[in-house]
PDB file of C-alpha atoms in Angstrom:
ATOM      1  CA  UNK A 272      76.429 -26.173  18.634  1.00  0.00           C
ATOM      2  CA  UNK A 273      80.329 -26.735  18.560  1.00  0.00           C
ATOM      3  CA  UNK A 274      82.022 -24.572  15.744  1.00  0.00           C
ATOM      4  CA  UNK A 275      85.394 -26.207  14.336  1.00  0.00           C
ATOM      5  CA  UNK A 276      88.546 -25.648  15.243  1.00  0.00           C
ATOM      6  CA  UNK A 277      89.241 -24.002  11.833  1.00  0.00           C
ATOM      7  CA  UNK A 278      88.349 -21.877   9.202  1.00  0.00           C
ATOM      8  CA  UNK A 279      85.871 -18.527   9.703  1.00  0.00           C
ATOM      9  CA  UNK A 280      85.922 -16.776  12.320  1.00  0.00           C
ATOM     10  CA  UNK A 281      84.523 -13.651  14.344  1.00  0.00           C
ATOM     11  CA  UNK A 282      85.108 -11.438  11.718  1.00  0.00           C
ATOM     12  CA  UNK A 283      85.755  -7.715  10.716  1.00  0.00           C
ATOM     13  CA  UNK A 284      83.926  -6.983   8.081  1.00  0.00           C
ATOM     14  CA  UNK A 285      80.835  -5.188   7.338  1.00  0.00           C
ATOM     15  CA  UNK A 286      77.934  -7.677   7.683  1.00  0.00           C
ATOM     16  CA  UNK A 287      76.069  -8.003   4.624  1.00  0.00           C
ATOM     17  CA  UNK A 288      72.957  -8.243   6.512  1.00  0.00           C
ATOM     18  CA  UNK A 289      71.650  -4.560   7.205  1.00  0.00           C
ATOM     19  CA  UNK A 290      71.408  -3.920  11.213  1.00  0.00           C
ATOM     20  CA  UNK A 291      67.830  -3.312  11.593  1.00  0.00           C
ATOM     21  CA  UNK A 292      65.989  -1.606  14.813  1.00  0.00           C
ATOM     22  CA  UNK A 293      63.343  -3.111  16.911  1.00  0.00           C
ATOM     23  CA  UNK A 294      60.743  -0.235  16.616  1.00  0.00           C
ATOM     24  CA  UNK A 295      59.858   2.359  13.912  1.00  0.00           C
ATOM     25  CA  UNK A 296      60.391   5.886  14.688  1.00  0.00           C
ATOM     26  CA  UNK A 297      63.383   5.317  16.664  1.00  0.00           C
ATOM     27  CA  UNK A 298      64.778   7.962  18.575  1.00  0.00           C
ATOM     28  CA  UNK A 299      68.400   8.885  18.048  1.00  0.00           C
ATOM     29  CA  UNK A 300      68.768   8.646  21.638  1.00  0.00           C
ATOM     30  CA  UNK A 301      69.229   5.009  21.731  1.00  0.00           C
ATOM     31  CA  UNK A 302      70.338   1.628  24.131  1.00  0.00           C
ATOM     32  CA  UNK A 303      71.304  -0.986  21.506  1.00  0.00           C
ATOM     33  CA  UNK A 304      71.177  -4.705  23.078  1.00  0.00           C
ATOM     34  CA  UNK A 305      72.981  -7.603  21.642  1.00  0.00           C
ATOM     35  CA  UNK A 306      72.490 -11.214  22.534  1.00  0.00           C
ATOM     36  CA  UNK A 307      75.240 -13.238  21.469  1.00  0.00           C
ATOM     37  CA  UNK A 308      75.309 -17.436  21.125  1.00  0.00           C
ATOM     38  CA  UNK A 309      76.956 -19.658  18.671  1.00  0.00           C
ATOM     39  CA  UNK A 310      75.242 -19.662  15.462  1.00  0.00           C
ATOM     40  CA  UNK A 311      72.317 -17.386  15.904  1.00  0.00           C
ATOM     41  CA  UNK A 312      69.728 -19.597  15.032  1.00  0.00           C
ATOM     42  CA  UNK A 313      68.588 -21.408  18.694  1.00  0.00           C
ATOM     43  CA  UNK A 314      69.672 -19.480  21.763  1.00  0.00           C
ATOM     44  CA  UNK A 315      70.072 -15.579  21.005  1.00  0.00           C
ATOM     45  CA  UNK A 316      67.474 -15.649  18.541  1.00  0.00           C
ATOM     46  CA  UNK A 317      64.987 -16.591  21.756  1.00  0.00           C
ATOM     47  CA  UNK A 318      66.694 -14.532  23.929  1.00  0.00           C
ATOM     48  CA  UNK A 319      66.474 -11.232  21.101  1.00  0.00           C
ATOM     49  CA  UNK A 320      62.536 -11.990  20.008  1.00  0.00           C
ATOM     50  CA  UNK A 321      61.512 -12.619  24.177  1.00  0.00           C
ATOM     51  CA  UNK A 322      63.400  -9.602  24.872  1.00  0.00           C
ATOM     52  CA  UNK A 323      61.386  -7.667  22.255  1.00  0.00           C
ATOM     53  CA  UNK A 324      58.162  -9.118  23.093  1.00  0.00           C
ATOM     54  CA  UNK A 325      58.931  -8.349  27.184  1.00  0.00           C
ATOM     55  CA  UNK A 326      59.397  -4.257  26.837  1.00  0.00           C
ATOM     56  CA  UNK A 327      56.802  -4.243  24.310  1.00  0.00           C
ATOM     57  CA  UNK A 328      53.840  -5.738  26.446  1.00  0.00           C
ATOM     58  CA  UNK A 329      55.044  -3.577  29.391  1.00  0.00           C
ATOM     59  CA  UNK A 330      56.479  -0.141  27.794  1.00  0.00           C
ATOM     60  CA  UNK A 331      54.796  -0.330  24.372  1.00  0.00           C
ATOM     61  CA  UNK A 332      56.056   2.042  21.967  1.00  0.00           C
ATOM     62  CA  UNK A 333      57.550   3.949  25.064  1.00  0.00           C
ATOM     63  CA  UNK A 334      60.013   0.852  24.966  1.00  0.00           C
ATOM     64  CA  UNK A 335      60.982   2.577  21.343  1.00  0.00           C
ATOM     65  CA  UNK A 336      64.417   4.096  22.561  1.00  0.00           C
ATOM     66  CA  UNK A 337      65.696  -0.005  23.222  1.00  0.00           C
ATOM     67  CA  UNK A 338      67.052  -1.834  20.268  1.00  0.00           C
ATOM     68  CA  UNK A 339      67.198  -5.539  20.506  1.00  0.00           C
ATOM     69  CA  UNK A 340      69.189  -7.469  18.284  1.00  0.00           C
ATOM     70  CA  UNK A 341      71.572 -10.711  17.900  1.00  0.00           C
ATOM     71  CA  UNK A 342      74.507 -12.540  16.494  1.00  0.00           C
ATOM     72  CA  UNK A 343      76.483 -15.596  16.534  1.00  0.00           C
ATOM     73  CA  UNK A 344      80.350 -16.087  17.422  1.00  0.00           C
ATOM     74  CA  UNK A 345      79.547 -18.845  14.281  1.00  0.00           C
ATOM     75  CA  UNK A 346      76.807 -17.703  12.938  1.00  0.00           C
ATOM     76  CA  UNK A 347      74.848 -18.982  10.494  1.00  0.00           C
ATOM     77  CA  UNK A 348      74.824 -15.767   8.294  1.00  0.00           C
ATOM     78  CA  UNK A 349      71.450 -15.631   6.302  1.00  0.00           C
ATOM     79  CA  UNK A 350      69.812 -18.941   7.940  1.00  0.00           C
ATOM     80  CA  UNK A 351      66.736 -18.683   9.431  1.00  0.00           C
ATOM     81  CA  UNK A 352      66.083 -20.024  12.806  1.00  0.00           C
ATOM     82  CA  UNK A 353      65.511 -23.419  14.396  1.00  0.00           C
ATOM     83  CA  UNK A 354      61.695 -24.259  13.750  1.00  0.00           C
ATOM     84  CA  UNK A 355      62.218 -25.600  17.497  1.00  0.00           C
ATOM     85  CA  UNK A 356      63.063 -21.810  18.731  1.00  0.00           C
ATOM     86  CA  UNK A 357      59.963 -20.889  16.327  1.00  0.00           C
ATOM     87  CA  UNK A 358      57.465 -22.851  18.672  1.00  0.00           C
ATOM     88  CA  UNK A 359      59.264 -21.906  21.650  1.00  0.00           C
ATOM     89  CA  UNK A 360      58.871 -18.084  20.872  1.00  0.00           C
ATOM     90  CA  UNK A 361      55.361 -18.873  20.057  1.00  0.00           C
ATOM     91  CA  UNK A 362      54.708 -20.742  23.398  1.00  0.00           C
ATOM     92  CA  UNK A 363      55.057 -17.123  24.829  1.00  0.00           C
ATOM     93  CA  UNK A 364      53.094 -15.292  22.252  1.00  0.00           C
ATOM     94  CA  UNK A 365      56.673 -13.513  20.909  1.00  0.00           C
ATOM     95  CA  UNK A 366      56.935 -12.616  17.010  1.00  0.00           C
ATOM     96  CA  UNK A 367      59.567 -15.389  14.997  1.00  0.00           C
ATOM     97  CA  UNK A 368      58.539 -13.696  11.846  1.00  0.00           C
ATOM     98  CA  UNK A 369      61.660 -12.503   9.524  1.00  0.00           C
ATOM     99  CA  UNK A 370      64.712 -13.328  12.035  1.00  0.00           C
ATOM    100  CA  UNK A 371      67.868 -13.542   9.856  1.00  0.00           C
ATOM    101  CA  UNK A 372      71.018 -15.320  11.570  1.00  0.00           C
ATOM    102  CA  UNK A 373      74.239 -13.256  11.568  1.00  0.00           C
ATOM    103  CA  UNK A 374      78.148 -13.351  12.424  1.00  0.00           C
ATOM    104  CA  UNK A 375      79.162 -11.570  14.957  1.00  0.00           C
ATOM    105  CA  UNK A 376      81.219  -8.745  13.801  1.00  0.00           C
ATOM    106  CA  UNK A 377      82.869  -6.139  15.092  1.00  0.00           C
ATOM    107  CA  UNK A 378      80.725  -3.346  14.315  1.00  0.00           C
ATOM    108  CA  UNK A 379      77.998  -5.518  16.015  1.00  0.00           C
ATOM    109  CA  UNK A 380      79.623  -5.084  19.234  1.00  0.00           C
ATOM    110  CA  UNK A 381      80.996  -1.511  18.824  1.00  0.00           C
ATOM    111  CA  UNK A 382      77.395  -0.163  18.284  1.00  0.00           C
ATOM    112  CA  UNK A 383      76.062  -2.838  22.078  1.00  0.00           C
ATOM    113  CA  UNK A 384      75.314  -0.915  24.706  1.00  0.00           C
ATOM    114  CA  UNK A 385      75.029  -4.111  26.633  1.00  0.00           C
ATOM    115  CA  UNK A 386      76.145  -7.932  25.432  1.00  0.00           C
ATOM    116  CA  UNK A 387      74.438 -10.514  27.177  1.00  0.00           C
ATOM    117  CA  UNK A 388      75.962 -14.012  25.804  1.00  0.00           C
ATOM    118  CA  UNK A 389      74.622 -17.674  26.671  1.00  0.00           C
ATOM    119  CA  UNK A 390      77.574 -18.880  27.806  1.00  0.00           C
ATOM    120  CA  UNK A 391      81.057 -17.857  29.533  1.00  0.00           C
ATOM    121  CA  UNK A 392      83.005 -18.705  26.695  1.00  0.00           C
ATOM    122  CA  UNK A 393      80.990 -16.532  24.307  1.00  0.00           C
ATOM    123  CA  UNK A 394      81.139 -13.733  26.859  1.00  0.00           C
ATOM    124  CA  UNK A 395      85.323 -13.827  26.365  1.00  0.00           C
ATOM    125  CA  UNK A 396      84.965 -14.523  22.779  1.00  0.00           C
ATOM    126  CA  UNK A 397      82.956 -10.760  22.831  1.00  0.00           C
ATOM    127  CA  UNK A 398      85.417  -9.412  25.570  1.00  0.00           C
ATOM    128  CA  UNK A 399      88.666 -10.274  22.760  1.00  0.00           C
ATOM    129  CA  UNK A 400      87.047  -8.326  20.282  1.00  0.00           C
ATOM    130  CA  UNK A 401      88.081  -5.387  22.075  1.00  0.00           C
ATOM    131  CA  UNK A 402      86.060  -2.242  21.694  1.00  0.00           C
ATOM    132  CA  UNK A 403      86.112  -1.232  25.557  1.00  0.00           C
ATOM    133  CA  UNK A 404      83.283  -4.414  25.615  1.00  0.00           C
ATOM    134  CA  UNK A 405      84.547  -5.507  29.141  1.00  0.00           C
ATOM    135  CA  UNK A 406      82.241  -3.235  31.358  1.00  0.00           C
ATOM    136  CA  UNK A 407      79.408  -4.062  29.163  1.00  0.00           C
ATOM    137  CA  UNK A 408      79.178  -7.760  28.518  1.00  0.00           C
ATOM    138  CA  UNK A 409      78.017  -9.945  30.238  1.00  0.00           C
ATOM    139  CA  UNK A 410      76.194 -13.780  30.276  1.00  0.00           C
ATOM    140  CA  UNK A 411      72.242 -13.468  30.523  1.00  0.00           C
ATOM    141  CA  UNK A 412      72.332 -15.439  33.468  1.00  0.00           C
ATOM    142  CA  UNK A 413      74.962 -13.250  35.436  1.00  0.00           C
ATOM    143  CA  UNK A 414      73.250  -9.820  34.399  1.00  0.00           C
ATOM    144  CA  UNK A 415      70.423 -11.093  36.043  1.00  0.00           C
ATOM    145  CA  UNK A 416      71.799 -11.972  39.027  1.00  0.00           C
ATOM    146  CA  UNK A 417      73.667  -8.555  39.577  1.00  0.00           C
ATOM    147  CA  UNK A 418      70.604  -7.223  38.500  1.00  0.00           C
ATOM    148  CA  UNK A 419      68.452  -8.755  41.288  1.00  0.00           C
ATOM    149  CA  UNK A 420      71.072  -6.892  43.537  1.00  0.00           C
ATOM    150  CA  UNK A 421      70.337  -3.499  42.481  1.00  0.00           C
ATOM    151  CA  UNK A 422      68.184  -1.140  44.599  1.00  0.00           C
ATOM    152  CA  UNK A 423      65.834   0.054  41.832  1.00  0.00           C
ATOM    153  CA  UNK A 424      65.432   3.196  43.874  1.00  0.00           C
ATOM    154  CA  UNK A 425      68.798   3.849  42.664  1.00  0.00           C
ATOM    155  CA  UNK A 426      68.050   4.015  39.098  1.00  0.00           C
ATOM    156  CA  UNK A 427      66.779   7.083  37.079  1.00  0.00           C
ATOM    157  CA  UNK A 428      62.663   6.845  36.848  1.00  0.00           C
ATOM    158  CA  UNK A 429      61.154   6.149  33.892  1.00  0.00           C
ATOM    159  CA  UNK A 430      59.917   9.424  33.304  1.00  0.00           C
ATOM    160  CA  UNK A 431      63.468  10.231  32.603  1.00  0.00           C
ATOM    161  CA  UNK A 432      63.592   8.005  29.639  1.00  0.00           C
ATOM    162  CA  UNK A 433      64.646   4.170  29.589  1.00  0.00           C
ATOM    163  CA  UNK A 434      67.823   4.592  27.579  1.00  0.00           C
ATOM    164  CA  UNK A 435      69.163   6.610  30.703  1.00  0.00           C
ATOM    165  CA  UNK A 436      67.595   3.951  33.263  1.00  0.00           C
ATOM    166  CA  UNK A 437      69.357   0.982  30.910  1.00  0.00           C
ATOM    167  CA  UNK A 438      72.657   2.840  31.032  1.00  0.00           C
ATOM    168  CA  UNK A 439      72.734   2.647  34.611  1.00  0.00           C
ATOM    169  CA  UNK A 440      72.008  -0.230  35.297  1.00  0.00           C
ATOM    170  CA  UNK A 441      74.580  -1.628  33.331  1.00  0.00           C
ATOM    171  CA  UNK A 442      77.088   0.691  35.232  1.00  0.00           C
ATOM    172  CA  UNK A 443      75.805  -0.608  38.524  1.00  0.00           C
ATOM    173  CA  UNK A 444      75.846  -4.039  37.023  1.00  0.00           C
ATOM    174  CA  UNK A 445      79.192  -3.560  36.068  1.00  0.00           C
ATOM    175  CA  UNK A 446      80.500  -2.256  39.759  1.00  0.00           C
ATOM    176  CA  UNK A 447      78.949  -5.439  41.317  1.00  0.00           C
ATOM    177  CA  UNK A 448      80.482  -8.345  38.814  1.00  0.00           C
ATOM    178  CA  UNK A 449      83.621  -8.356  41.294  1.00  0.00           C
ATOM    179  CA  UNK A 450      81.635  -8.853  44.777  1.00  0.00           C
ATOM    180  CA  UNK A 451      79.009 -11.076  43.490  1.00  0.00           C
ATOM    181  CA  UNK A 452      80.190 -14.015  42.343  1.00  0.00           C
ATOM    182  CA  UNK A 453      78.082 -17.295  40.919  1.00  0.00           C
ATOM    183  CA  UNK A 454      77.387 -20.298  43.207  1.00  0.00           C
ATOM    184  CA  UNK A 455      79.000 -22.488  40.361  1.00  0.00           C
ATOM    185  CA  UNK A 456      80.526 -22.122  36.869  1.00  0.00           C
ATOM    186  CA  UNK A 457      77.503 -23.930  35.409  1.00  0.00           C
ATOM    187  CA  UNK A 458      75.439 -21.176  37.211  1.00  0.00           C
ATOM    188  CA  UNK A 459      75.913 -18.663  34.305  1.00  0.00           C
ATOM    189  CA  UNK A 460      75.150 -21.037  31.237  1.00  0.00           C
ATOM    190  CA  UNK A 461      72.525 -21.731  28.894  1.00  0.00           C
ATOM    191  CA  UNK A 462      72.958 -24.762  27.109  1.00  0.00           C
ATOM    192  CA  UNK A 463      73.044 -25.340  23.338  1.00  0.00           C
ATOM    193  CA  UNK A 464      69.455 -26.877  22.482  1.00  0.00           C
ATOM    194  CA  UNK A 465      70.871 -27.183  18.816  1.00  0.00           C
ATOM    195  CA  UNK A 466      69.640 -30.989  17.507  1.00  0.00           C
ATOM    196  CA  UNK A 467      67.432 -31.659  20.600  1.00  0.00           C
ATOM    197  CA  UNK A 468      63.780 -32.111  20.597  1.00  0.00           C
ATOM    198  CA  UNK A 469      61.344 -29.808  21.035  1.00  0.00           C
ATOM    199  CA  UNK A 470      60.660 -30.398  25.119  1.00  0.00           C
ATOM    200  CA  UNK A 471      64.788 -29.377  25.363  1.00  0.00           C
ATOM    201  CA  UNK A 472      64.191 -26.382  23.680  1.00  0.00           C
ATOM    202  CA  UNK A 473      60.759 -25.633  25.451  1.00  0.00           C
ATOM    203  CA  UNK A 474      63.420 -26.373  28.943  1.00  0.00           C
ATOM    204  CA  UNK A 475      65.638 -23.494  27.815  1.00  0.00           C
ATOM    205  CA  UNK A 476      62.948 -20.946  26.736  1.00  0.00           C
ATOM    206  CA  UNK A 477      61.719 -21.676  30.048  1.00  0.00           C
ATOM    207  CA  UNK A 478      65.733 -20.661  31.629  1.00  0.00           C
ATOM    208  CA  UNK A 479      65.880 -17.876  29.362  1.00  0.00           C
ATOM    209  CA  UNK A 480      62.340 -16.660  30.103  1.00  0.00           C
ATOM    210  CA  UNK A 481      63.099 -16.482  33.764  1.00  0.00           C
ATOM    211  CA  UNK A 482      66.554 -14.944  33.460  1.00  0.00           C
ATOM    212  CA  UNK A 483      65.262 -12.063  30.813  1.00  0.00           C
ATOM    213  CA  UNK A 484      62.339 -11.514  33.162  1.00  0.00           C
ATOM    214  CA  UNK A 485      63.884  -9.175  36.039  1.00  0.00           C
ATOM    215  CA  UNK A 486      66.071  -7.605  33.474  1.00  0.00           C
ATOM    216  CA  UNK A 487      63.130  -6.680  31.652  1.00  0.00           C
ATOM    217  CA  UNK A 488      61.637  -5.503  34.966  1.00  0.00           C
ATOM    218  CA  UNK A 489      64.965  -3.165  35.891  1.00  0.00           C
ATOM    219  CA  UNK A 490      65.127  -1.959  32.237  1.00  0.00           C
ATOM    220  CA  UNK A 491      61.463  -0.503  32.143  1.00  0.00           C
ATOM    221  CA  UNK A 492      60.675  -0.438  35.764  1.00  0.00           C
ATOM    222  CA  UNK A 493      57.571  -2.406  35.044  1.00  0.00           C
ATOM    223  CA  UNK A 494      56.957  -5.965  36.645  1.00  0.00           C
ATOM    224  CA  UNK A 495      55.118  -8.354  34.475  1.00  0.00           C
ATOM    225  CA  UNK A 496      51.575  -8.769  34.353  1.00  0.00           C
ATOM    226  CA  UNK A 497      50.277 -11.716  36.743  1.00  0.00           C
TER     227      UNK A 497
END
């Protein structure tokens, strides 16, 4: 999906859309997770309900302290997503029910913890914002190859809570980005399924899937069931 050249924009005020949590009972100390792509309705909305479903299955309501969420750098503000993205999310037994698209707007990426954007050119569409979002953005696919770098024995154990284990691993994330650099541009991009049939969209669930996977594992220091 190719916004125009014109017209809106990433913009700065408040959404109309009320930023909802991921779990009830939320404690106030929280990680807050944003997934970023272009209109909110293919791409992030995967990437947010996969996410969701992922520290659920292995963390439960333990997994309460994470909030998942997502926006578009042209979002469609009020649509709901691709019936496409609906089947994909169903493929892997994740809940589509009541997703909303937003815009991205500023307060979205003040309140991020982490940003993790489909593409390079979202990621320094999110890094222009401002809001000290350098050292905390980052495309999917790159987070979870710095990620796969990371001793896990460095982390803090979960028994110390996974908002503090999320926060640093983004820190050590953020202290590799310079030494570990992608094989190719394309390395770091998911592509726009936006228009394409079904078995496109099933290919990209399938990318985002495997990227979200050892990220979910870091996060929650739980590998996935086999």
């Amino acid at each position: 999906m190719t916004a125009p050249d014109s017209g809106r924009g990433i913009g700065n005020r408040e959404s109309a859309a009320e930023i909802t949590t991921t779990f009830v009972g939320l404690p106030r100390d929280s990680f807050r997770i944003l997934h970023v792509s272009t209109g909110n309705v293919c791409r992030s909305p995967i990437t947010e309900r996969l996410t969701r479903h992922f520290v659920s299955e292995r963390l439960g309501v333990l997994g309460g302290g994470l909030i998942v969420e997502s926006a578009g750098t042209w979002g469609h503000e009020g649509a709901p997503m691709e019936a496409n993205a609906e089947t994909v999310l169903a493929d892997f037994g994740a809940d589509a029910s009541g997703f909303v698209g937003r815009e991205l707007l500023d307060e979205h990426v003040i309140r991020a913890d982490l940003v993790l954007t489909a593409t390079r050119d979202h990621r320094a569409q999110v890094i222009s914002m401002g809001h000290s979002a350098g050292l905390r953005t980052f495309t999917l696919k790159e987070f979870t190859r710095l990620v796969k770098a990371i001793d896990p024995a460095t982390l803090p154990p979960l028994e110390d809570g996974v908002v503090a284990r999320a926060r640093a691993l983004v820190r050590a994330a953020a202290a590799l980005r310079g030494w570990l650099l992608a094989p190719t541009a394309e390395a770091d991009e998911v592509y726009d399924p936006y228009g394409a049939p079904l078995t496109f969209f099933r290919s990209v669930g399938d990318e985002i899937h495997q990227a979200l996977d050892p990220v979910v594992t870091a996060l929650t220091g739980v590998a996935a069931r086999t």
